[in-house]
Coordinates of C-alpha atoms in Angstrom, one line a residue:
M1 CA 29.4 -36.9 0.8
V2 CA 29.3 -33.0 1.0
I3 CA 29.3 -31.7 4.6
K4 CA 27.3 -28.3 4.7
V5 CA 27.6 -26.4 7.8
T6 CA 26.0 -23.6 9.0
P7 CA 28.2 -21.4 11.6
R8 CA 26.8 -20.8 14.7
P9 CA 27.7 -17.3 16.2
P10 CA 30.8 -16.7 18.8
R11 CA 29.9 -17.2 22.4
T12 CA 30.5 -14.2 24.3
R13 CA 32.5 -16.1 27.3
P14 CA 36.1 -16.0 27.4
L15 CA 37.7 -18.7 25.9
I16 CA 38.6 -21.6 28.2
R17 CA 42.4 -22.9 28.0
L18 CA 42.7 -26.6 26.8
F19 CA 44.8 -29.1 27.5
L20 CA 46.1 -30.4 24.0
A21 CA 47.4 -33.8 23.5
S22 CA 51.2 -34.4 22.2
G23 CA 52.3 -34.6 18.5
V24 CA 51.4 -35.1 15.2
A25 CA 51.3 -38.5 13.2
A26 CA 53.8 -37.3 10.6
S27 CA 53.2 -41.3 9.6
A28 CA 49.7 -40.9 9.5
L29 CA 50.0 -38.0 7.2
V30 CA 48.3 -38.0 3.4
A31 CA 49.0 -34.8 2.5
V32 CA 51.1 -31.6 0.9
P33 CA 53.7 -29.5 2.2
A34 CA 53.4 -26.4 4.1
Q35 CA 52.6 -22.5 4.1
A36 CA 55.0 -19.7 4.7
A37 CA 54.6 -17.6 8.0
H38 CA 54.1 -14.8 5.7
A39 CA 51.1 -16.4 4.2
Q40 CA 48.1 -14.5 5.2
P41 CA 46.0 -16.5 7.8
A42 CA 42.6 -18.1 6.6
T43 CA 40.5 -16.2 9.0
D44 CA 41.7 -12.8 7.7
D45 CA 40.2 -13.5 4.5
S46 CA 37.3 -16.4 4.7
K47 CA 35.9 -14.9 7.7
D48 CA 35.8 -11.0 7.1
G49 CA 32.9 -11.2 4.8
K50 CA 34.1 -8.2 3.0
G51 CA 35.2 -10.0 -0.2
G52 CA 38.6 -10.2 1.2
K53 CA 41.0 -13.1 -0.5
K54 CA 39.8 -16.4 0.9
V55 CA 42.7 -18.8 1.7
L56 CA 42.1 -22.2 2.4
T57 CA 45.0 -23.2 5.1
I58 CA 45.8 -27.1 5.7
A59 CA 47.9 -27.7 8.8
V60 CA 50.4 -30.9 7.3
S61 CA 53.3 -32.6 9.1
Q62 CA 55.0 -34.3 6.4
S63 CA 58.1 -33.1 4.2
I64 CA 57.7 -33.2 0.6
D65 CA 60.0 -35.5 -1.0
S66 CA 60.3 -34.1 -4.6
L67 CA 57.6 -32.0 -6.6
S68 CA 58.9 -34.2 -9.6
P69 CA 55.9 -36.6 -10.5
F70 CA 58.5 -38.8 -11.6
L71 CA 60.4 -39.2 -8.3
A72 CA 57.4 -38.6 -5.4
Q73 CA 56.1 -41.2 -3.3
R74 CA 55.3 -39.4 -0.3
L75 CA 51.6 -38.6 0.2
T76 CA 52.5 -35.1 0.7
S77 CA 53.9 -34.9 -2.6
T78 CA 51.5 -37.2 -4.4
T79 CA 48.4 -35.4 -2.9
V80 CA 50.0 -32.1 -4.5
H81 CA 50.5 -33.6 -7.9
R82 CA 46.6 -34.7 -8.0
L83 CA 45.8 -31.0 -7.5
A84 CA 48.5 -29.9 -10.1
Y85 CA 48.3 -32.4 -12.9
E86 CA 45.5 -34.7 -14.7
Y87 CA 45.5 -38.0 -14.6
L88 CA 44.4 -40.3 -17.8
T89 CA 41.4 -41.2 -15.5
N90 CA 40.0 -40.1 -12.3
Y91 CA 38.3 -41.6 -9.0
G92 CA 35.0 -40.7 -8.5
P93 CA 34.1 -39.2 -5.2
K94 CA 30.7 -41.5 -4.4
D95 CA 32.5 -44.9 -5.1
G96 CA 35.9 -44.6 -6.3
R97 CA 34.9 -45.8 -9.8
P98 CA 36.9 -44.8 -12.7
I99 CA 35.7 -41.4 -14.4
P100 CA 36.8 -39.3 -17.1
G101 CA 40.1 -37.3 -16.5
F102 CA 42.5 -36.2 -19.0
A103 CA 40.8 -38.8 -21.1
T104 CA 36.8 -38.7 -21.8
A105 CA 36.7 -42.1 -22.8
W106 CA 38.7 -45.4 -23.5
A107 CA 38.4 -49.0 -25.0
P108 CA 40.4 -51.9 -25.2
S109 CA 41.3 -53.8 -28.7
P110 CA 39.4 -57.4 -28.6
D111 CA 42.7 -59.1 -27.1
K112 CA 43.1 -56.5 -24.6
L113 CA 46.7 -55.6 -25.5
T114 CA 46.1 -52.0 -27.2
W115 CA 44.0 -49.6 -25.5
T116 CA 43.0 -46.4 -27.1
Y117 CA 42.0 -42.9 -25.2
T118 CA 40.3 -40.1 -26.4
I119 CA 42.0 -36.7 -25.0
R120 CA 39.7 -34.0 -24.1
T121 CA 39.9 -30.6 -26.2
D122 CA 39.0 -28.5 -23.3
S123 CA 42.1 -29.1 -21.0
T124 CA 44.7 -26.3 -21.2
W125 CA 47.8 -25.9 -19.5
S126 CA 48.4 -23.1 -17.0
D127 CA 50.7 -21.2 -19.0
G128 CA 48.1 -21.0 -21.8
T129 CA 49.3 -24.0 -23.9
Q130 CA 46.9 -26.7 -25.0
A131 CA 47.1 -30.1 -23.6
T132 CA 47.2 -32.9 -26.3
A133 CA 47.7 -36.6 -26.4
E134 CA 51.3 -35.8 -27.2
D135 CA 51.8 -34.8 -23.6
A136 CA 50.5 -38.3 -22.4
A137 CA 52.5 -40.3 -25.0
W138 CA 55.9 -38.0 -24.1
T139 CA 55.3 -38.7 -20.3
F140 CA 54.8 -42.4 -21.0
N141 CA 57.6 -42.5 -23.1
K142 CA 60.0 -40.9 -20.6
M143 CA 59.0 -43.4 -18.0
M144 CA 59.8 -46.4 -20.5
T145 CA 63.4 -45.1 -21.7
D146 CA 64.6 -43.5 -18.9
P147 CA 64.9 -45.6 -15.5
N148 CA 65.1 -42.2 -13.5
A149 CA 62.0 -41.3 -14.7
A150 CA 60.3 -44.3 -13.7
T151 CA 61.6 -43.9 -10.2
A152 CA 58.2 -43.2 -8.4
N153 CA 55.6 -44.9 -10.9
G154 CA 57.2 -47.3 -13.2
S155 CA 55.6 -50.2 -12.6
F156 CA 52.6 -49.0 -14.3
T157 CA 54.7 -48.6 -17.5
A158 CA 56.7 -51.6 -17.2
N159 CA 54.4 -53.7 -19.5
F160 CA 54.2 -50.8 -21.9
K161 CA 55.4 -51.8 -25.6
K162 CA 54.9 -48.8 -27.4
V163 CA 52.6 -45.5 -27.1
T164 CA 51.7 -43.0 -29.5
A165 CA 49.7 -40.0 -30.2
P166 CA 48.6 -40.5 -33.9
D167 CA 46.6 -37.0 -33.4
P168 CA 46.0 -34.5 -30.6
R169 CA 42.9 -36.4 -29.3
T170 CA 44.0 -40.2 -29.6
L171 CA 46.3 -41.9 -27.3
V172 CA 47.1 -45.3 -28.2
I173 CA 48.9 -47.4 -25.5
E174 CA 50.1 -51.2 -26.9
L175 CA 51.4 -53.6 -24.3
K176 CA 53.2 -56.4 -24.2
K177 CA 50.6 -58.6 -22.4
P178 CA 47.3 -57.7 -20.7
Q179 CA 47.3 -55.3 -18.0
A180 CA 44.7 -55.1 -15.4
T181 CA 45.7 -51.1 -14.2
M182 CA 44.7 -49.6 -17.6
T183 CA 42.0 -47.4 -16.2
A184 CA 43.9 -47.0 -13.0
L185 CA 47.2 -45.4 -14.1
D186 CA 47.8 -43.2 -11.3
V187 CA 50.3 -41.3 -13.3
P188 CA 50.6 -37.5 -13.5
I189 CA 50.7 -36.4 -17.4
V190 CA 53.0 -33.4 -17.6
P191 CA 53.4 -30.8 -20.4
K192 CA 56.1 -31.9 -22.9
H193 CA 57.0 -28.5 -23.9
V194 CA 58.2 -27.7 -20.5
W195 CA 59.8 -31.0 -19.1
E196 CA 61.6 -32.2 -22.7
K197 CA 63.8 -29.3 -21.3
V198 CA 64.8 -31.5 -18.2
G199 CA 68.4 -32.9 -18.1
D200 CA 69.0 -35.3 -15.0
F201 CA 65.4 -36.6 -14.2
S202 CA 67.2 -38.0 -11.0
K203 CA 68.1 -34.7 -9.7
F204 CA 65.6 -32.2 -11.2
N205 CA 63.1 -31.6 -8.4
N206 CA 60.7 -29.3 -9.9
D207 CA 60.9 -26.8 -7.2
Q208 CA 63.0 -23.6 -8.5
S209 CA 60.5 -22.2 -10.8
F210 CA 57.1 -21.1 -10.4
P211 CA 54.6 -21.5 -11.2
I212 CA 54.7 -24.9 -11.9
V213 CA 53.0 -25.3 -15.1
G214 CA 50.1 -27.6 -14.8
N215 CA 46.6 -28.6 -16.0
G216 CA 44.9 -29.6 -13.0
P217 CA 42.4 -27.6 -10.7
F218 CA 45.4 -25.9 -8.9
V219 CA 48.8 -24.2 -10.1
V220 CA 51.6 -24.4 -7.5
T221 CA 52.8 -20.8 -7.0
D222 CA 55.4 -21.2 -4.0
F223 CA 57.3 -23.7 -2.0
K224 CA 59.7 -23.3 1.0
V225 CA 60.8 -26.6 2.5
D226 CA 59.4 -27.4 5.6
Q227 CA 57.3 -24.0 5.9
Y228 CA 54.7 -24.0 3.5
L229 CA 53.3 -24.6 -0.3
K230 CA 51.0 -22.3 -1.8
L231 CA 48.7 -23.0 -4.7
T232 CA 46.0 -20.9 -6.7
P233 CA 42.9 -21.8 -8.7
N234 CA 43.5 -22.8 -12.3
K235 CA 41.0 -20.7 -13.9
K236 CA 41.2 -22.8 -17.2
F237 CA 40.5 -25.8 -15.4
W238 CA 37.9 -27.6 -17.8
R239 CA 35.4 -29.0 -14.9
G240 CA 35.4 -25.3 -13.1
A241 CA 37.9 -23.5 -11.1
P242 CA 37.9 -24.2 -7.4
K243 CA 36.1 -21.5 -5.1
F244 CA 39.0 -20.6 -2.9
D245 CA 41.5 -17.9 -3.9
E246 CA 44.5 -19.7 -2.3
L247 CA 44.9 -23.0 -1.2
V248 CA 47.8 -22.9 1.4
L249 CA 49.7 -26.3 2.8
K250 CA 51.3 -25.3 6.3
Y251 CA 54.1 -27.0 7.9
Y252 CA 53.9 -28.1 11.9
K253 CA 56.7 -30.1 13.1
D254 CA 54.2 -30.5 16.1
N255 CA 50.4 -31.2 15.8
D256 CA 49.6 -29.6 19.2
A257 CA 50.7 -26.4 17.5
A258 CA 48.6 -27.4 14.3
V259 CA 45.4 -27.8 16.5
A260 CA 46.2 -24.5 18.4
A261 CA 46.3 -22.7 15.2
L262 CA 42.9 -24.2 13.8
R263 CA 41.2 -22.8 17.2
K264 CA 42.7 -19.5 16.7
G265 CA 41.4 -19.7 12.9
E266 CA 44.7 -19.3 11.6
V267 CA 44.3 -22.5 9.6
S268 CA 41.3 -24.0 8.2
F269 CA 41.9 -27.9 8.5
V270 CA 44.3 -30.4 10.7
P271 CA 44.3 -34.2 9.8
N272 CA 45.7 -36.9 11.6
L273 CA 44.2 -36.0 15.0
T274 CA 45.4 -37.9 18.4
P275 CA 42.3 -39.2 20.0
A276 CA 43.0 -36.6 23.0
Q277 CA 43.1 -33.8 20.4
A278 CA 39.8 -35.1 18.8
A279 CA 37.9 -35.5 22.1
S280 CA 39.1 -31.9 22.8
L281 CA 37.7 -30.7 19.7
K282 CA 34.6 -32.6 19.6
N283 CA 32.6 -29.6 21.1
A284 CA 34.7 -26.6 20.1
E285 CA 33.0 -23.7 18.6
N286 CA 33.0 -23.6 15.0
I287 CA 35.1 -27.1 14.5
K288 CA 33.8 -30.2 13.0
V289 CA 36.0 -33.5 13.5
N290 CA 35.4 -36.0 10.9
D291 CA 36.6 -39.6 11.9
A292 CA 35.6 -41.6 9.0
P293 CA 36.8 -45.4 8.3
G294 CA 40.8 -45.5 7.6
R295 CA 42.2 -46.5 4.3
R296 CA 45.6 -47.1 5.5
F297 CA 47.3 -49.6 8.0
F298 CA 49.9 -49.3 10.5
A299 CA 52.5 -52.0 10.5
L300 CA 55.9 -53.5 11.7
A301 CA 58.4 -54.1 8.7
T302 CA 61.5 -55.9 9.4
N303 CA 64.2 -55.7 7.0
P304 CA 64.8 -58.9 5.2
G305 CA 68.5 -58.0 4.3
A306 CA 68.6 -55.0 2.1
R307 CA 69.7 -55.7 -1.6
S308 CA 69.9 -54.6 -4.9
K309 CA 69.3 -56.2 -8.2
D310 CA 72.7 -56.4 -8.8
G311 CA 72.8 -59.0 -6.0
K312 CA 74.8 -56.9 -3.6
T313 CA 73.7 -56.7 0.0
F314 CA 74.1 -53.4 2.2
G315 CA 72.9 -51.7 5.3
S316 CA 73.2 -53.0 9.0
G317 CA 69.8 -54.8 9.2
H318 CA 70.1 -57.5 12.3
R319 CA 70.8 -61.1 10.8
A320 CA 68.9 -62.9 13.6
L321 CA 65.6 -61.2 11.7
L322 CA 66.5 -63.0 8.8
D323 CA 65.2 -66.3 10.7
P324 CA 61.4 -66.7 10.4
A325 CA 61.3 -68.1 14.0
V326 CA 62.4 -64.8 15.7
R327 CA 60.0 -62.8 13.5
K328 CA 57.1 -65.2 14.2
A329 CA 58.0 -64.9 17.8
L330 CA 58.1 -60.9 17.7
F331 CA 54.8 -60.7 16.0
L332 CA 53.0 -63.2 18.6
S333 CA 54.1 -61.0 21.3
V334 CA 52.3 -58.3 19.8
D335 CA 48.9 -57.5 21.3
R336 CA 46.7 -55.8 18.5
R337 CA 43.7 -55.1 20.9
T338 CA 45.7 -53.1 23.5
I339 CA 47.6 -51.0 20.5
V340 CA 43.6 -50.4 19.2
D341 CA 42.3 -49.4 22.8
K342 CA 45.5 -47.9 24.6
V343 CA 47.2 -46.2 21.5
F344 CA 44.3 -45.3 19.1
Q345 CA 41.7 -45.3 21.8
G346 CA 39.2 -46.9 19.7
H347 CA 40.1 -45.0 16.7
A348 CA 41.2 -48.0 14.6
V349 CA 40.3 -51.8 13.9
E350 CA 43.0 -54.6 14.3
G351 CA 45.1 -55.6 11.5
E352 CA 45.6 -58.4 9.6
G353 CA 45.8 -58.5 5.9
Y354 CA 47.8 -56.1 4.0
I355 CA 44.4 -54.5 2.6
P356 CA 42.4 -52.9 4.9
P357 CA 38.5 -54.0 5.4
R358 CA 37.5 -50.5 3.6
F359 CA 38.6 -51.8 0.4
G360 CA 35.8 -54.5 -0.3
S361 CA 36.4 -57.7 -2.5
Y362 CA 40.3 -57.2 -2.1
F363 CA 40.3 -57.4 1.8
W364 CA 41.5 -60.8 3.2
K365 CA 41.6 -62.3 6.8
P366 CA 44.0 -65.0 7.8
A367 CA 42.3 -68.6 8.1
P368 CA 42.2 -69.2 12.0
T369 CA 45.1 -72.1 11.7
Q370 CA 47.3 -69.2 10.1
K371 CA 46.4 -66.7 12.2
L372 CA 49.0 -65.3 14.4
T373 CA 46.9 -64.3 17.6
H374 CA 48.5 -62.8 20.7
D375 CA 50.5 -65.6 22.5
P376 CA 53.5 -64.7 24.8
A377 CA 54.1 -67.9 25.8
K378 CA 53.9 -69.7 22.4
A379 CA 56.5 -67.0 21.4
A380 CA 59.0 -67.8 24.1
Q381 CA 58.7 -71.6 23.5
I382 CA 59.3 -70.7 19.5
L383 CA 62.4 -68.9 20.5
D384 CA 63.6 -71.9 23.0
Q385 CA 63.1 -74.7 20.3
A386 CA 65.1 -72.4 17.4
G387 CA 67.9 -72.2 19.9
Y388 CA 67.9 -68.3 21.5
K389 CA 68.1 -69.3 25.0
K390 CA 68.2 -67.0 28.0
D391 CA 71.7 -66.3 29.6
G392 CA 72.1 -65.4 33.1
T393 CA 70.7 -62.3 33.0
G394 CA 67.6 -63.4 31.5
R395 CA 68.3 -62.2 27.9
R396 CA 68.3 -64.1 24.7
T397 CA 71.1 -64.6 22.6
G398 CA 71.6 -65.0 19.1
K399 CA 73.9 -67.9 17.3
D400 CA 76.7 -65.9 17.7
G401 CA 76.4 -65.8 21.3
K402 CA 75.4 -61.8 21.6
Q403 CA 72.6 -60.8 23.4
L404 CA 69.4 -59.9 21.0
D405 CA 68.9 -56.1 21.1
F406 CA 66.8 -54.6 17.9
R407 CA 66.7 -51.5 16.5
I408 CA 63.3 -49.8 15.1
L409 CA 63.0 -46.7 13.1
C410 CA 60.1 -44.6 14.5
H411 CA 59.0 -41.0 13.3
A412 CA 59.7 -38.4 15.8
T413 CA 56.5 -36.5 14.9
D414 CA 54.3 -39.4 15.4
P415 CA 53.1 -40.2 18.5
N416 CA 51.7 -43.5 17.6
D417 CA 55.1 -44.3 16.7
K418 CA 56.5 -43.5 20.0
A419 CA 53.5 -45.1 21.9
V420 CA 53.6 -48.4 20.2
G421 CA 57.3 -48.5 20.6
K422 CA 57.0 -48.5 24.6
Y423 CA 54.6 -51.2 24.3
L424 CA 56.8 -53.2 22.1
Q425 CA 60.1 -52.5 24.6
E426 CA 57.9 -54.1 27.3
W427 CA 56.4 -57.0 25.3
W428 CA 59.7 -57.7 23.5
G429 CA 61.6 -57.5 26.9
K430 CA 59.5 -60.0 28.6
L431 CA 60.6 -62.5 25.8
G432 CA 64.2 -61.4 26.7
I433 CA 64.9 -59.1 23.5
G434 CA 66.2 -55.6 23.9
L435 CA 64.6 -52.8 21.6
K436 CA 65.9 -49.4 20.9
V437 CA 63.2 -47.1 19.5
D438 CA 65.2 -44.9 17.2
C439 CA 62.6 -41.7 16.6
L440 CA 64.2 -39.8 13.9
D441 CA 63.1 -36.4 12.1
N442 CA 64.1 -38.3 9.0
V443 CA 63.7 -41.7 8.6
S444 CA 64.3 -42.1 4.6
D445 CA 67.5 -41.7 4.7
P446 CA 68.3 -44.9 7.1
W447 CA 65.4 -46.8 5.7
A448 CA 66.9 -46.3 2.3
K449 CA 70.4 -47.2 3.1
G450 CA 68.9 -50.6 5.0
D451 CA 70.3 -49.1 8.2
Y452 CA 67.4 -50.4 10.6
D453 CA 66.2 -53.7 12.2
L454 CA 62.7 -53.0 12.3
A455 CA 60.5 -49.8 10.9
F456 CA 56.9 -48.6 11.8
D457 CA 55.8 -48.6 8.2
G458 CA 52.1 -48.0 6.4
W459 CA 50.6 -47.0 3.4
S460 CA 47.3 -45.7 2.2
V461 CA 46.0 -48.0 -0.6
N462 CA 44.1 -46.8 -3.5
P463 CA 41.1 -47.9 -5.8
D464 CA 43.4 -50.2 -7.4
P465 CA 46.1 -52.3 -5.1
D466 CA 48.6 -53.2 -7.8
Y467 CA 51.2 -50.1 -6.7
V468 CA 51.0 -51.2 -3.2
L469 CA 51.7 -54.9 -3.9
S470 CA 54.2 -54.0 -6.2
I471 CA 56.5 -52.3 -3.7
H472 CA 57.3 -55.5 -2.3
T473 CA 58.3 -57.4 -5.6
C474 CA 62.0 -58.1 -6.3
G475 CA 61.7 -55.6 -9.6
A476 CA 61.3 -52.6 -7.3
L477 CA 64.8 -53.4 -5.8
P478 CA 67.3 -50.4 -6.2
A479 CA 69.4 -51.2 -8.9
T480 CA 72.8 -50.7 -7.3
P481 CA 73.3 -49.8 -3.6
K482 CA 73.7 -46.2 -4.6
D483 CA 70.3 -46.3 -6.2
T484 CA 66.8 -45.7 -5.2
G485 CA 64.2 -48.1 -6.0
A486 CA 60.5 -48.2 -5.4
T487 CA 60.6 -51.1 -2.6
D488 CA 59.1 -50.8 0.7
N489 CA 61.6 -52.9 3.0
F490 CA 63.6 -54.6 0.3
I491 CA 61.0 -57.9 0.3
C492 CA 61.9 -60.2 -2.8
D493 CA 60.2 -63.4 -2.7
R494 CA 59.5 -65.3 -6.1
Q495 CA 56.4 -67.0 -5.1
F496 CA 54.9 -63.5 -4.6
D497 CA 56.4 -62.4 -7.7
E498 CA 54.7 -64.8 -9.4
L499 CA 51.2 -64.0 -8.1
Y500 CA 51.9 -60.6 -8.9
A501 CA 52.4 -61.0 -12.3
R502 CA 49.2 -63.1 -12.7
Q503 CA 47.2 -60.5 -10.7
S504 CA 48.4 -57.9 -13.1
V505 CA 47.3 -59.3 -16.2
E506 CA 43.6 -60.5 -14.9
Y507 CA 41.1 -58.5 -16.0
D508 CA 38.3 -61.0 -14.6
A509 CA 37.5 -58.9 -11.1
A510 CA 36.7 -62.1 -9.2
K511 CA 39.7 -64.1 -10.2
R512 CA 41.9 -61.2 -9.8
A513 CA 40.5 -60.1 -6.2
D514 CA 41.3 -64.1 -5.5
L515 CA 45.1 -63.6 -6.5
V516 CA 45.1 -60.4 -4.5
K517 CA 44.2 -62.3 -1.6
R518 CA 46.5 -64.9 -2.0
M519 CA 49.6 -62.1 -2.4
Q520 CA 48.4 -61.2 1.0
S521 CA 48.4 -64.4 2.3
R522 CA 52.1 -65.1 1.1
L523 CA 53.3 -61.6 2.6
Y524 CA 51.6 -63.1 5.8
D525 CA 53.3 -65.9 5.9
T526 CA 56.9 -64.8 5.2
G527 CA 56.6 -62.7 8.2
Y528 CA 58.4 -59.7 7.2
M529 CA 55.3 -57.3 7.5
N530 CA 53.1 -57.5 10.6
V531 CA 49.6 -55.4 10.0
M532 CA 49.1 -54.3 13.6
V533 CA 46.1 -51.6 12.9
Y534 CA 43.9 -49.9 10.6
P535 CA 43.8 -46.5 11.7
N536 CA 40.6 -44.5 11.1
A537 CA 41.1 -40.9 9.5
V538 CA 40.6 -38.3 12.4
E539 CA 40.7 -34.8 11.0
A540 CA 38.7 -31.6 11.5
Y541 CA 38.0 -28.2 10.1
R542 CA 36.8 -24.7 10.9
T543 CA 32.9 -24.4 9.6
D544 CA 33.3 -20.5 9.8
Q545 CA 35.9 -20.7 6.8
I546 CA 34.3 -23.7 5.1
S547 CA 30.6 -24.0 4.3
S548 CA 30.8 -27.1 2.4
I549 CA 33.3 -29.7 1.0
T550 CA 33.1 -33.3 -0.4
T551 CA 34.4 -36.4 1.5
M552 CA 35.5 -39.6 -0.4
P553 CA 33.8 -42.1 -0.8
E554 CA 30.8 -39.4 -0.4
D555 CA 29.0 -41.4 2.1
G556 CA 31.4 -40.9 5.4
G557 CA 34.8 -40.8 3.8
N558 CA 37.9 -39.1 4.4
L559 CA 39.0 -35.5 3.0
W560 CA 42.7 -35.6 3.8
G561 CA 44.7 -37.5 1.0
Q562 CA 42.0 -38.5 -1.2
D563 CA 42.4 -40.3 -4.7
G564 CA 41.7 -37.3 -6.4
Y565 CA 41.0 -33.4 -5.9
W566 CA 37.5 -33.4 -4.3
S567 CA 37.8 -32.1 -1.1
W568 CA 39.7 -29.2 -2.0
W569 CA 38.4 -28.7 -5.4
S570 CA 34.9 -28.5 -4.1
A571 CA 35.3 -26.8 -1.0
V572 CA 33.2 -23.7 -0.7
P573 CA 34.3 -20.8 1.6
A574 CA 32.0 -19.7 4.4
G575 CA 28.9 -17.3 3.7
E576 CA 29.1 -18.8 0.0
G577 CA 26.3 -20.6 -1.5
G578 CA 26.4 -23.9 -3.8
T579 CA 27.5 -27.4 -3.1
G580 CA 30.8 -27.7 -5.1
A581 CA 33.2 -25.7 -6.9
G582 CA 32.8 -23.8 -10.0
G583 CA 29.5 -23.5 -9.1
G584 CA 28.5 -27.1 -9.7
S585 CA 27.6 -30.1 -7.7
S586 CA 30.8 -32.0 -6.5
S587 CA 29.5 -35.2 -7.3
S588 CA 30.1 -37.7 -9.8
A589 CA 26.9 -38.7 -10.7
G590 CA 25.7 -38.7 -14.4
V591 CA 29.3 -38.6 -15.4
V592 CA 29.6 -41.0 -18.6
V593 CA 32.7 -42.9 -19.1
G594 CA 33.2 -44.0 -22.3
I595 CA 35.1 -47.6 -21.6
G596 CA 34.5 -50.7 -23.5
A597 CA 31.6 -52.8 -22.2
A598 CA 33.8 -55.9 -21.6
V599 CA 36.1 -54.0 -19.3
V600 CA 33.1 -52.4 -17.4
A601 CA 32.0 -55.8 -16.5
A602 CA 35.3 -57.2 -15.8
V603 CA 36.9 -54.5 -13.9
A604 CA 34.4 -51.8 -12.6
A605 CA 32.6 -55.1 -10.9
G606 CA 35.4 -55.2 -8.0
L607 CA 38.3 -53.2 -8.7
F608 CA 37.6 -49.7 -7.8
L609 CA 36.3 -50.0 -4.3
M610 CA 38.9 -48.6 -2.4
L611 CA 41.7 -46.1 -1.7
R612 CA 45.5 -45.6 -1.8
R613 CA 48.7 -46.1 -0.2
R614 CA 50.7 -44.4 2.4
S615 CA 54.4 -45.0 3.6
T616 CA 56.8 -45.3 6.3
A617 CA 54.5 -43.6 8.8
D618 CA 52.8 -41.7 5.7
D619 CA 56.6 -41.0 4.2
R620 CA 55.0 -42.4 1.0
E621 CA 51.5 -42.3 -0.5

């Protein structure tokens, strides 16, 4: 929906000092990096009513892993790329169905092995160069021929046989076998004339020269690590330039500070509010809280034994967690209801399957006989039967005679991680198992090295579930222990891989949805992942700075971390009319997509009803 707000006049009474809840969920984030201290506060410009510079400032708590579209996996980074680059197709804000992006039309051959995309003629790179099909062909070919360029999104091109641009308006992709994601290729198209000069794609982070050349609605103009990222409107953007003069992503390690900045008008928007923060802002002057069904899951991930494609093992994961009995016992001790009620205070629903219920036809629930309900007595019985007896101190011992003590990676800036960690210490302690909660500013390094036993994990799911499923395939493992793979937590299960391969070539929406559900069932049964809850998207913005903005989906959706650029592109400064950016409506209604009728029937029926991935506490999209 397009949220329109009429700012209320400020009260004359003094401000009341408010108690603020602790820290931001760096995990829950779906964002982009930060703004510099010298950046002009949003209130100085968007509220003065004198025609000054209008700045939309977003508070974020997640670091950027890379500004290279070929390397970035975190939600902060991928959100930036959705703003700065076009993809072949976009997801409509109304219902997530595919709409034109860099391509205006697309159609498959009768055997669905060749896809032809018509590239728009009105897309211009921000340096003035015409964007053409050759840029798309070069982007995909680079990913197909350079493993380093396939780090982030290689699963989309692994099945590509040949990609050509016979003319500036035509892109042709030939496949080795059918591929169900051809209208959901979440790959930023980059300018060939800029990127063909890059040498080592594994090291180039695209963060040294500004402005960064792109063809999206915004242009990245400045960036300082863990401080800020600045963008300005792309005046040449074919859909129309954004209304704000500048978009700033300002980094806050502590979300209390971000909320305080929102109250002062120093930032325009804050995502990932804690329940206490949301409650404190509910009746605040000139602030609107948006509480929407979530598109993420919040989970426990176990280290199944970090390994690489060359067969080598590495890391320091606890070997006892390789025993299914131990994993099952741990998960039976997790009380999801308590987590929903006590940690999220009702701003979440209990988790089960891998894909949240918001996502329609792909949502899966375990059968009653399959479901792991909260049952501490059964958990203890399973450990006893598996030989993990208690010693004289009441502690469980492993097969090596040592007491069972596990570590769990926790995001230092995420209060949900910390709160759930305390409950796990209590629940698992009653089983006789010790738990050390390692809360770190940077969980990515030990995660990639396999130096963890368990971790708080989660992803934001996008309209097509292929990517979030691919990160658990054997093909996502790193090539060697020294390399970085696309894997989430080193799961490699041949049965899961077989189902993944089948769903990736299935064009029939109902049959593909069934395969996706079977994959979730398999992931559930292996016990390496335990989805605890599906958190709501709880966020707030200043109505005296933003007069209207588009949620996704439009009917009660979220603003931060959308599968598209709708929120920030459509945002209208307070005091200005209109319902969207560029003077037009932000709705996708009336957009005509030139997709083949066969694919409309097979794909549109159920393929694009949802939203995208997250990561280690929002470390990845």
